[in-house]
GROMACS .gro file of C-alpha atoms in nm:
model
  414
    1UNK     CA    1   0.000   0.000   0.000
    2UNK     CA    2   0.099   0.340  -0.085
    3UNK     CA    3   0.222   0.601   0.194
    4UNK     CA    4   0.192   0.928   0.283
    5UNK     CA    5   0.511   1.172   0.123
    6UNK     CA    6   0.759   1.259   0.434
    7UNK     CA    7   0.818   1.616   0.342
    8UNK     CA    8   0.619   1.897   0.270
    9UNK     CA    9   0.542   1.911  -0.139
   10UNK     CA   10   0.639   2.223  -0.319
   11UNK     CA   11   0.367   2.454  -0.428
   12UNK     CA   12   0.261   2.405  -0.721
   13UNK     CA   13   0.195   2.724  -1.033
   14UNK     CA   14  -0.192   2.615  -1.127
   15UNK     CA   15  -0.488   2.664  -0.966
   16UNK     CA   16  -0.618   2.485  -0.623
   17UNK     CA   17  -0.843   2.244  -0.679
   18UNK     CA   18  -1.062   2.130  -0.412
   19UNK     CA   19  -1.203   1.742  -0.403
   20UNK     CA   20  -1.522   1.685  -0.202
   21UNK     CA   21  -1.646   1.328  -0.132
   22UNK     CA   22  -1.744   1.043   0.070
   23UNK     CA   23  -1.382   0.951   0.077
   24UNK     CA   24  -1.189   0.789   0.381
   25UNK     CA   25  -1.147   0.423   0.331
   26UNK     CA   26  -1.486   0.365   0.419
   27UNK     CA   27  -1.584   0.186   0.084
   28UNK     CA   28  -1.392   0.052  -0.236
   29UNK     CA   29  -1.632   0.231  -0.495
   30UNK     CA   30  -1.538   0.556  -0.314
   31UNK     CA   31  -1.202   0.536  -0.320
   32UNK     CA   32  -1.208   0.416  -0.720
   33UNK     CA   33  -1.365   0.716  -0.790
   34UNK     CA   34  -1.144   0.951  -0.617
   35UNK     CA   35  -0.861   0.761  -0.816
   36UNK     CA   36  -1.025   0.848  -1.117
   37UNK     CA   37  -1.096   1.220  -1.026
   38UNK     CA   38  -0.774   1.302  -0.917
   39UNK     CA   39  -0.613   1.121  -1.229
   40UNK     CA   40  -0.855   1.366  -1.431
   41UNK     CA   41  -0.754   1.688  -1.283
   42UNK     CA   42  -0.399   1.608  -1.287
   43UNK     CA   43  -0.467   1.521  -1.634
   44UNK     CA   44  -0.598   1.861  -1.705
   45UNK     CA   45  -0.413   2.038  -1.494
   46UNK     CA   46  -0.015   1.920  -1.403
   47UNK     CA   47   0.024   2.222  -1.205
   48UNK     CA   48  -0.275   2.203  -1.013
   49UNK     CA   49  -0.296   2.185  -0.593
   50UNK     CA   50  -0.550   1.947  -0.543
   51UNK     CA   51  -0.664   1.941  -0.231
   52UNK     CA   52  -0.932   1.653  -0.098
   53UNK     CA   53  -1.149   1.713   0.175
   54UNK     CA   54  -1.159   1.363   0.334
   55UNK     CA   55  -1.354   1.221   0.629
   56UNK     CA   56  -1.056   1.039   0.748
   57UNK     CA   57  -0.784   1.233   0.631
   58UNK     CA   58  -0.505   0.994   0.748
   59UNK     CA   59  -0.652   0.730   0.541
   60UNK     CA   60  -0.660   0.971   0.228
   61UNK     CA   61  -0.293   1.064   0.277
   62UNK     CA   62  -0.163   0.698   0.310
   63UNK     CA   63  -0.390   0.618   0.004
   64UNK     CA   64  -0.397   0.896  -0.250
   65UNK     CA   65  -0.042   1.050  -0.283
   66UNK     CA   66  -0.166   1.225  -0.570
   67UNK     CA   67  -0.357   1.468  -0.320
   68UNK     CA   68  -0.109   1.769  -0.262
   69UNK     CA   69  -0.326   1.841   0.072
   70UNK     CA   70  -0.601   1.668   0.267
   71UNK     CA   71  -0.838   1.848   0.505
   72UNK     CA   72  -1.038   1.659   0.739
   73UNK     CA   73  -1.424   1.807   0.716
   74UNK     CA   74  -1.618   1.592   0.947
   75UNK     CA   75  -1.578   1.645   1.318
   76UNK     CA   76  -1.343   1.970   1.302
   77UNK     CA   77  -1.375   2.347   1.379
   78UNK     CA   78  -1.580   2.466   1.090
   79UNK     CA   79  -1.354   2.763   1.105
   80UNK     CA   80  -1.061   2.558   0.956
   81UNK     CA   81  -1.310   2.360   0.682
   82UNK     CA   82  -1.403   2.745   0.562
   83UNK     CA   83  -1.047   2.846   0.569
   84UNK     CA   84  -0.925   2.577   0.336
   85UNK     CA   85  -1.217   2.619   0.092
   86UNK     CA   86  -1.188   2.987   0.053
   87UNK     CA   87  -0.875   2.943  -0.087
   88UNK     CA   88  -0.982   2.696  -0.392
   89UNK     CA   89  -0.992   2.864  -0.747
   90UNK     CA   90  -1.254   2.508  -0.792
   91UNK     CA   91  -1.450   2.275  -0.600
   92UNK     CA   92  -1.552   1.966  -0.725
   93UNK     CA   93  -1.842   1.789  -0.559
   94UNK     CA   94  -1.828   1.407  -0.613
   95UNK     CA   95  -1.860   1.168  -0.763
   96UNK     CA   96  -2.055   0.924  -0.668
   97UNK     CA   97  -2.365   0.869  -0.495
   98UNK     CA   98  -2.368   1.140  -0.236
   99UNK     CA   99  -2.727   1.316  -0.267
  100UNK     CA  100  -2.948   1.123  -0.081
  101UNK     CA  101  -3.125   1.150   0.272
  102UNK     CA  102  -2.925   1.236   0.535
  103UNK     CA  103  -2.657   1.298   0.350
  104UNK     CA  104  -2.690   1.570   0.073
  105UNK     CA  105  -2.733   1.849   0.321
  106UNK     CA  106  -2.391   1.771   0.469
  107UNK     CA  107  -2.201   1.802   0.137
  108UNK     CA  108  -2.389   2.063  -0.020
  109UNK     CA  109  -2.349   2.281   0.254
  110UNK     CA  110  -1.979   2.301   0.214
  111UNK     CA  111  -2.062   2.367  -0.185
  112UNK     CA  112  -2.312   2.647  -0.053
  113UNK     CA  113  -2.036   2.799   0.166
  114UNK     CA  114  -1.781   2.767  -0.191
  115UNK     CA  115  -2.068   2.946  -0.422
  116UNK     CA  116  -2.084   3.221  -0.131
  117UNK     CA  117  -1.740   3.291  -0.157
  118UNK     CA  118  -1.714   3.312  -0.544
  119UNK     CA  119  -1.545   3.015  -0.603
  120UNK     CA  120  -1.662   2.811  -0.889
  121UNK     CA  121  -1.828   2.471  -0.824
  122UNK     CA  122  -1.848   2.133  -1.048
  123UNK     CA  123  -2.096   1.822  -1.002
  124UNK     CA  124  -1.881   1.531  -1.095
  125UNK     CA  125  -2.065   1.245  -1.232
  126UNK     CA  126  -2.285   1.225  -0.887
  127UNK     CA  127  -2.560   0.949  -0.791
  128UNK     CA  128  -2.884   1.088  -0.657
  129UNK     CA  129  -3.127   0.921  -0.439
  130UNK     CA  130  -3.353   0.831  -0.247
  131UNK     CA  131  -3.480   1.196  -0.178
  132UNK     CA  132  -3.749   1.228   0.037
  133UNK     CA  133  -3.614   1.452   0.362
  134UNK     CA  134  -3.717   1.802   0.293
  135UNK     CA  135  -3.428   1.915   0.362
  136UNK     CA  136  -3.221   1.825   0.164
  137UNK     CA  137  -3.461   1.847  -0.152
  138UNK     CA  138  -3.441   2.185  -0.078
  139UNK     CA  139  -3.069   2.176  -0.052
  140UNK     CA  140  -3.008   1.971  -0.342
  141UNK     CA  141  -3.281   2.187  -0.505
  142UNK     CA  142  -3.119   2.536  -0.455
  143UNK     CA  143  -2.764   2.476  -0.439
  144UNK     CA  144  -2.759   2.260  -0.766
  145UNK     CA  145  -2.912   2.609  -0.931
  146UNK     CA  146  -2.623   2.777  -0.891
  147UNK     CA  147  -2.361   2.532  -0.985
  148UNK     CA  148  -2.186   2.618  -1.260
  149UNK     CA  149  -2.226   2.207  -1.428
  150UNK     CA  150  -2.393   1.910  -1.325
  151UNK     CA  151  -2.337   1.625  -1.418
  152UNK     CA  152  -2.470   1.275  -1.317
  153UNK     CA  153  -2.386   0.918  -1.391
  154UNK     CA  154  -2.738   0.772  -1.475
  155UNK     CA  155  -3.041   0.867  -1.591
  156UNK     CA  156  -3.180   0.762  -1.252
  157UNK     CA  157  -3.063   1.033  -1.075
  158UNK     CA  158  -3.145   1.302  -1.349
  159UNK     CA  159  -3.488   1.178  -1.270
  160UNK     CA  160  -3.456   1.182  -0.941
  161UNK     CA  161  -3.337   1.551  -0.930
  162UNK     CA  162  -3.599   1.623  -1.155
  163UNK     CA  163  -3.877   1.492  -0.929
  164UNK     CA  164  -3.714   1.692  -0.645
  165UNK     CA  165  -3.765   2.033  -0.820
  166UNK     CA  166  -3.391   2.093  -1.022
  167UNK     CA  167  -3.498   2.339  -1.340
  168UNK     CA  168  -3.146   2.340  -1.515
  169UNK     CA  169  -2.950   2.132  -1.793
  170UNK     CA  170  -2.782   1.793  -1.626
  171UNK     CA  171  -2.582   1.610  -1.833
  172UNK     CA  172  -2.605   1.204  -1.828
  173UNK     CA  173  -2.219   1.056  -1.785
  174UNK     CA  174  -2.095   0.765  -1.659
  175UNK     CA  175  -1.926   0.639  -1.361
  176UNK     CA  176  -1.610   0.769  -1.252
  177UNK     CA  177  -1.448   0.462  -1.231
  178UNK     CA  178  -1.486   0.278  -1.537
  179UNK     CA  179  -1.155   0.493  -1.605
  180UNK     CA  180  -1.008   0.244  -1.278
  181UNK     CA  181  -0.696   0.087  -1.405
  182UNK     CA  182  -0.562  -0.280  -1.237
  183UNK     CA  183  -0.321  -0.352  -1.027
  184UNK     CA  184  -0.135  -0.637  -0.992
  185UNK     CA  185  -0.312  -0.924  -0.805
  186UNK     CA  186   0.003  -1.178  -0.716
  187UNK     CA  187  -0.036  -1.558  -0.702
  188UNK     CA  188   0.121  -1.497  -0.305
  189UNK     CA  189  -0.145  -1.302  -0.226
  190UNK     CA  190  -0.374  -1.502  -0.352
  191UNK     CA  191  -0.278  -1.811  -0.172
  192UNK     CA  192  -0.227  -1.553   0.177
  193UNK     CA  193  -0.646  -1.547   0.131
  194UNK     CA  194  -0.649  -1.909   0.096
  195UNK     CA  195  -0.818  -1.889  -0.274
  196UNK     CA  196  -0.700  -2.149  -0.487
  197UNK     CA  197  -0.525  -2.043  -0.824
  198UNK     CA  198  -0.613  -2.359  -0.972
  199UNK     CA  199  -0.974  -2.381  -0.989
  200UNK     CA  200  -1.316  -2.148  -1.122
  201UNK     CA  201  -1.346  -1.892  -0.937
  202UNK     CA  202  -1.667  -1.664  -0.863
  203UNK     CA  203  -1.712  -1.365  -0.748
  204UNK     CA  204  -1.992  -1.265  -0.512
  205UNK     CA  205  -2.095  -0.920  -0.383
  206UNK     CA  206  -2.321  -0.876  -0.094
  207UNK     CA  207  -2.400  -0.565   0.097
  208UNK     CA  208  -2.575  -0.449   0.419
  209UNK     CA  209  -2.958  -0.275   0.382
  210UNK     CA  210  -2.824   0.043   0.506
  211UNK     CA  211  -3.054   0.395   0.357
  212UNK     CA  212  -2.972   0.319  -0.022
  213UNK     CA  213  -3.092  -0.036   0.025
  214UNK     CA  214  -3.448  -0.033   0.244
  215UNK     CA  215  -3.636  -0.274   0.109
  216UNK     CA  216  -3.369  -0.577   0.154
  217UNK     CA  217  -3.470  -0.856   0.382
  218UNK     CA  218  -3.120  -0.976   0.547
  219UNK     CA  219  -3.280  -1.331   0.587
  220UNK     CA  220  -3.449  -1.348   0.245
  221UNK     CA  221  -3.157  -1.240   0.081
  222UNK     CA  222  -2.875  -1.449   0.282
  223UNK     CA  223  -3.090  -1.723   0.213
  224UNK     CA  224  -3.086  -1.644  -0.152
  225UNK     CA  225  -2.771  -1.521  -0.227
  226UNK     CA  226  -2.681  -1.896  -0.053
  227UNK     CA  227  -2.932  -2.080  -0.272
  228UNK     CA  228  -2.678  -1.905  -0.618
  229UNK     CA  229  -2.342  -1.990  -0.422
  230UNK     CA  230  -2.467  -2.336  -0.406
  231UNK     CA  231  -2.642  -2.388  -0.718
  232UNK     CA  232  -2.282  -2.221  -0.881
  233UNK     CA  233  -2.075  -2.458  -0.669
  234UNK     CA  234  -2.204  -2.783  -0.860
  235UNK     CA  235  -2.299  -2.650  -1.142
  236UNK     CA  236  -1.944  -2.505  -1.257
  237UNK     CA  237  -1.750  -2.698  -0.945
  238UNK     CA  238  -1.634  -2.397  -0.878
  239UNK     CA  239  -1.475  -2.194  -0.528
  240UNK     CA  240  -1.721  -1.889  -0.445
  241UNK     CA  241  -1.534  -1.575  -0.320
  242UNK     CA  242  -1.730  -1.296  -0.136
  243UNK     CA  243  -1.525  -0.957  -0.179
  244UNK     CA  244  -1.608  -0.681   0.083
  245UNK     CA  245  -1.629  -0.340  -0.071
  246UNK     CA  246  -1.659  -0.205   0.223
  247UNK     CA  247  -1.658  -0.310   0.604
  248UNK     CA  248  -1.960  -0.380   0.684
  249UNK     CA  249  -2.046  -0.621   0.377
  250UNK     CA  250  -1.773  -0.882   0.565
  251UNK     CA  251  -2.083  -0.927   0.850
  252UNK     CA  252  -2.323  -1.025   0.530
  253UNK     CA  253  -2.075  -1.222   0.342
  254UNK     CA  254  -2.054  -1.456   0.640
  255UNK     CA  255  -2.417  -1.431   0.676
  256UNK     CA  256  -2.433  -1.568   0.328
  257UNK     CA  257  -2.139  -1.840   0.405
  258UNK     CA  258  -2.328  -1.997   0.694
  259UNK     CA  259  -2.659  -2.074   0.524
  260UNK     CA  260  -2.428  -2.252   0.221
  261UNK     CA  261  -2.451  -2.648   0.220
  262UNK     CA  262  -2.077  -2.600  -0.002
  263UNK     CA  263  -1.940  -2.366   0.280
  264UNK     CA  264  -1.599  -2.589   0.270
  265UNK     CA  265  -1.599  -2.388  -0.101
  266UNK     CA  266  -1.637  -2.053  -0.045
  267UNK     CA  267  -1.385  -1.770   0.095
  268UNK     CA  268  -1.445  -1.416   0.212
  269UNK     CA  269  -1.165  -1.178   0.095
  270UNK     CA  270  -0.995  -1.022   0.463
  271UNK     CA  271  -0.742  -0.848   0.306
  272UNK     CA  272  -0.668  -0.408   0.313
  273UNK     CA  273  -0.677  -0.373  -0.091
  274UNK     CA  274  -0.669  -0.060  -0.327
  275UNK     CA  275  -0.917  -0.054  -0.525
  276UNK     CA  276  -0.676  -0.114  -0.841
  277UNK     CA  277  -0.561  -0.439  -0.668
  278UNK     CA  278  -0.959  -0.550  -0.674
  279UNK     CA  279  -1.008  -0.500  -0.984
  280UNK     CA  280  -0.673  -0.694  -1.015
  281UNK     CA  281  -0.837  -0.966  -0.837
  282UNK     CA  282  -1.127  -0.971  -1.056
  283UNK     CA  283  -0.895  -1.085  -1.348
  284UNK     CA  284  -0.898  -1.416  -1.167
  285UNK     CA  285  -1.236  -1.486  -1.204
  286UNK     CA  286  -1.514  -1.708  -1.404
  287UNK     CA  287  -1.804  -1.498  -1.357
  288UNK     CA  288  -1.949  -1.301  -1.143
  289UNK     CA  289  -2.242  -1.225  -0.904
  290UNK     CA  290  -2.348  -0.881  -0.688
  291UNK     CA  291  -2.516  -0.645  -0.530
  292UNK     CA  292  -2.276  -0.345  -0.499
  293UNK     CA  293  -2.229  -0.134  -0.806
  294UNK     CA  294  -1.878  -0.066  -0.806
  295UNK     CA  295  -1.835  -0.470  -0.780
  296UNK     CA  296  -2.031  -0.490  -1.128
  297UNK     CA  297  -1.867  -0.245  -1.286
  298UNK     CA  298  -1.495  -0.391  -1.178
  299UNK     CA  299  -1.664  -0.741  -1.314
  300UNK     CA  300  -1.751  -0.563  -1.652
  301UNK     CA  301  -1.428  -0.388  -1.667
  302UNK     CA  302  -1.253  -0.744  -1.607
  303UNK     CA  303  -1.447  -0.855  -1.944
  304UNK     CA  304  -1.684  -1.093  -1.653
  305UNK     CA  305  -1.970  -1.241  -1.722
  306UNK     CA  306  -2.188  -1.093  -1.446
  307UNK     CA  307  -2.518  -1.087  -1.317
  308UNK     CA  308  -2.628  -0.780  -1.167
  309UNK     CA  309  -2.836  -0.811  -0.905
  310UNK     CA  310  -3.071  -0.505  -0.846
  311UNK     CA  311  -3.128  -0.361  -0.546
  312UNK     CA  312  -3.157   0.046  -0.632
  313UNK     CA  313  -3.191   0.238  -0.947
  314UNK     CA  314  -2.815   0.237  -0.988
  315UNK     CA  315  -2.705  -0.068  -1.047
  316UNK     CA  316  -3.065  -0.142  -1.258
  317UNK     CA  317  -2.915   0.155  -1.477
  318UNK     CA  318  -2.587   0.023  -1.525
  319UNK     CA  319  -2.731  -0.338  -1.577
  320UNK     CA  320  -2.964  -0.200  -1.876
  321UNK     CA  321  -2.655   0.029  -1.994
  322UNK     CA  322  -2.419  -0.283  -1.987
  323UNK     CA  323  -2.716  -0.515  -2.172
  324UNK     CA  324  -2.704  -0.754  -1.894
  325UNK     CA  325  -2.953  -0.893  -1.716
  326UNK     CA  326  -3.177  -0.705  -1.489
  327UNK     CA  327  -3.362  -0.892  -1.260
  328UNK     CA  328  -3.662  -0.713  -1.089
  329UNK     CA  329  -3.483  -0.765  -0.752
  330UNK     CA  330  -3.328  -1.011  -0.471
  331UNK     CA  331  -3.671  -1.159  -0.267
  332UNK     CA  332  -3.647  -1.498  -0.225
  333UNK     CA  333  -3.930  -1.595  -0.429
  334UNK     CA  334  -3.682  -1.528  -0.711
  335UNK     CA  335  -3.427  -1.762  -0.670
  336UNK     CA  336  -3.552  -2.019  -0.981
  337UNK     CA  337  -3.585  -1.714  -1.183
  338UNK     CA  338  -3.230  -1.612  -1.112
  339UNK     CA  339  -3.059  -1.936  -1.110
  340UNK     CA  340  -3.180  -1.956  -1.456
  341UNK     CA  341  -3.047  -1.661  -1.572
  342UNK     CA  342  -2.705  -1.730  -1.426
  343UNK     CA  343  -2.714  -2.080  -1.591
  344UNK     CA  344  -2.798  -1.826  -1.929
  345UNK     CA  345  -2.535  -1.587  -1.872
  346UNK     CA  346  -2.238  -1.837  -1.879
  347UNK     CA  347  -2.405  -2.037  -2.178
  348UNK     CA  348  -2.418  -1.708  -2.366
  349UNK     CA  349  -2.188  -1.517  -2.282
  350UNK     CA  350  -1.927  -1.603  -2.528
  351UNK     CA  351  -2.110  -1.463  -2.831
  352UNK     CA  352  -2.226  -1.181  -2.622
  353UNK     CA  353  -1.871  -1.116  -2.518
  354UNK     CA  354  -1.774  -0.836  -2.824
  355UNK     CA  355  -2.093  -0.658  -2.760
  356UNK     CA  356  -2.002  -0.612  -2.367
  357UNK     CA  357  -1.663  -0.496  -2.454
  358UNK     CA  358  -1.823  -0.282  -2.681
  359UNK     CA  359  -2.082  -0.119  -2.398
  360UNK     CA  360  -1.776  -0.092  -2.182
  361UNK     CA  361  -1.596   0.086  -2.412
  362UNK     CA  362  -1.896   0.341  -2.482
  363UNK     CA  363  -1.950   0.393  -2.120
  364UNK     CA  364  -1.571   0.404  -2.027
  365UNK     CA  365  -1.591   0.743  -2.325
  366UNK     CA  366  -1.910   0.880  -2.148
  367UNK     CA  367  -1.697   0.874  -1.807
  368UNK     CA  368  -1.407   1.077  -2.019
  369UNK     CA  369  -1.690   1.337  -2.112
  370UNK     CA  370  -1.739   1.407  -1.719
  371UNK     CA  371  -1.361   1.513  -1.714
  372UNK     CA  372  -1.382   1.679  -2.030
  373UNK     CA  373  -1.654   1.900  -1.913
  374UNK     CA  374  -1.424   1.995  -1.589
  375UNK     CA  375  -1.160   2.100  -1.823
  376UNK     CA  376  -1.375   2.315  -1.982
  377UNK     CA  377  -1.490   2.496  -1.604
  378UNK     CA  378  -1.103   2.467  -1.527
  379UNK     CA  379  -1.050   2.718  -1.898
  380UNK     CA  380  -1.279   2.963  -1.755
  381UNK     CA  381  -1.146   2.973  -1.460
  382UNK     CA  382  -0.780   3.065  -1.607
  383UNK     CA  383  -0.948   3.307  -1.821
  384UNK     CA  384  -1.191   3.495  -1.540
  385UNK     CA  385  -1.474   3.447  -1.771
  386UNK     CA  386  -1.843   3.295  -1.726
  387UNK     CA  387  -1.850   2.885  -1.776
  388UNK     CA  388  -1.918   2.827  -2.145
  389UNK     CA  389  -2.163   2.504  -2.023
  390UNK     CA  390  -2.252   2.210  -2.261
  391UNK     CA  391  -1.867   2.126  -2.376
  392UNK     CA  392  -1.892   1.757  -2.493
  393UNK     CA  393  -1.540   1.683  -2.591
  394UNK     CA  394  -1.328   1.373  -2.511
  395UNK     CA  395  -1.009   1.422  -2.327
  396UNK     CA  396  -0.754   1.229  -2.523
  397UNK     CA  397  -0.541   1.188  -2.240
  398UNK     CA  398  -0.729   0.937  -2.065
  399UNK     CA  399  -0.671   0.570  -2.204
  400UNK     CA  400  -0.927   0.324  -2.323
  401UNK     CA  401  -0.995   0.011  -2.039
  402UNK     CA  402  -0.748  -0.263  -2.137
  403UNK     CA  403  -0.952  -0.543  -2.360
  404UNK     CA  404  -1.141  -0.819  -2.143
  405UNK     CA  405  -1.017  -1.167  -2.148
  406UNK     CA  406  -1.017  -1.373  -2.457
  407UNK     CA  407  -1.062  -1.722  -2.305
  408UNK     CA  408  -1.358  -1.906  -2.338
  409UNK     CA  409  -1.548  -1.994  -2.079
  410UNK     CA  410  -1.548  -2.347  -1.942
  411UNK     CA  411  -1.867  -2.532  -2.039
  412UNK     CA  412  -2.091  -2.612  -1.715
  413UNK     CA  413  -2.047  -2.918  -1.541
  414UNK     CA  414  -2.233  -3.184  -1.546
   0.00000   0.00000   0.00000
């Protein structure tokens, strides 16, 4: 794992960039998309100071040496918060999903306290949803007005902002971090985790119910998500491998382990990983199954065969964007229905396997768009002038995901 620099950095010539986020350690999909972001303004800018404002700051500095500074903004004298941000030249707000009960209120306020000091502000590729507090409707209603762009990464939450009351253009992206690049995955550490490099391997996702997942039944859904592991087990005698993309998902993975009749064949990822390393991982795999969204998109990226399974607008958005399957959610009712469509996916997958690639690489474009459109706020900026909104170019400096695998699947056993 990366570390913290031991010496102060140099100041840099370009402007100060501020990064605003649910970022911390406290969840994989996070921390790919601050990966991503960063690697876009650095992109755009060389010269830039970007400075993150993390809720764990120590985390951010052993993690992202790419930040030139790191402000802590939960659980400090607002004084200091208001300091740093009256400094920035920009403040970029996201990505991810951020705007949703609870929650919005606490980011945007920082974003309201930027607009008040004439700094400029950018929506990066943010999830919306659920909305229903009226507070922050109205926050997310007001202070997205005066942004100078928004953009989102699904249609789902330019719906949802809609609903909620937002009269101004949003522009429809993509995910931050389908721009993720691997990392290395070793052999070593594969055998530390006790995962056998010798077998088929699948890749499960499971998550806790938490705000942006209310309707999940933990027993239904253990139950389920154990009926798949199972079914996978004999059918394609292979090892299932929960991956935690964050904390909490470890309590549900072994949830999901101890209602298994093939326990002896599953494993549960312990490990600290970057989320380049996961996505490593993934290139390990058969096929994969999940709930979380960044774990789908890592299994697309991987060139996977995976089966989305739905539990917020989200990840049914990126299943229909990806052409994969979406199921109408994960009660366990379903199981027959989706232990047929996993038995589909692997059967027809490998003539559906150009026309993936080809989604990914449409989406992975859509994600450079997001960037492109910051560039565009970051020119205005240099030149004092108003935002010249609706830019749609590509920024050529961000490379295409690497190709998926080329090896057939095996066939299912018997």
């Amino acid at each position: 794992m990366t570390t913290a620099p031991s010496h102060p950095q140099p100041a840099r010539p370009g402007p100060r960039i501020g990064v605003l986020g649910s970022y911390g350690g406290f969840n994989i999909g996070d921390e790919s998309i601050l990966t991503c972001v960063l690697r876009c303004l650095r992109a755009q800018r060389p010269g830039a100071r970007l400075v993150v404002f993390s809720r764990n700051a120590e985390h951010t500095r052993a993690h992202h040496p790419g930040a030139d500074e790191v402000v802590d903004w939960e659980g400090v004298s607002r004084t200091r918060v208001l300091d740093a941000l009256a400094s920035l030249d920009l403040l970029v707000l996201g990505g991810g999903g951020l705007l949703f009960d609870g929650e919005a209120r606490r980011y945007l306020r920082l974003v309201r306290a930027a607009q008040e000091r004439g700094i400029r502000t950018f929506a990066y590729a943010l999830g919306a949803g659920p909305l229903r507090e009226p507070d922050d409707r109205e926050a997310v209603r007001t202070v997205l007005a005066d942004m100078d762009d928004v953009v989102v990464r699904d249609e789902e939450s330019k719906l949802v902002l809609e609903e909620v009351g937002v009269e101004r253009d949003v522009v429809v992206t993509a995910d931050p971090a389908l721009l993720l690049e691997p990392e290395p995955f070793t052999d070593e550490m594969m055998r530390h985790e006790g995962v056998p490099t010798d077998a088929r391997l699948v890749g499960m996702s499971v998550r806790e119910p938490g705000r942006a997942a209310e309707k999940l039944d933990e027993g239904d859904y253990h139950a389920l998500l154990a009926d798949v592991a199972d079914f996978l087990v004999r059918r394609l005698d292979a090892h299932v491998v929960f991956l935690p993309m964050e904390r909490h998902d470890v309590r549900h993975a072994h949830a999901v382990l101890s209602h298994m009749t093939a326990c002896d064949q599953g494993r549960i990822l312990h490990g600290s990983y970057s989320p380049g390393q996961v996505l490593g991982f993934m290139r390990h795999l058969d096929l994969a199954v999940g709930m979380r969204l960044h774990f789908v998109i890592f299994a697309a990226l991987s060139g996977l065969p995976v089966l989305p399974l739905p539990y917020s607008g989200k990840v049914f958005d990126f299943a229909r964007r990806m052409g994969a399957p979406a199921l109408v959610g994960v009660a366990r009712e379903q199981a027959g229905l989706l232990l047929a469509e996993v038995d589909r996916l692997w059967d027809e997958y490998p003539e559906r396997r150009e026309e993936l690639h080809s989604r990914v690489r449409e989406l992975s474009a859509q994600a450079r768009e997001t960037c492109a459109r910051c560039g565009v706020l970051l020119d205005e900026v240099d030149r004092g002038t108003e935002p010249a909104i609706g830019a749609t170019a590509l920024l050529d400096t961000e490379a295409e995901p690497p190709p998926p695998p080329t090896a057939e699947p095996r066939p299912l056993g018997v």
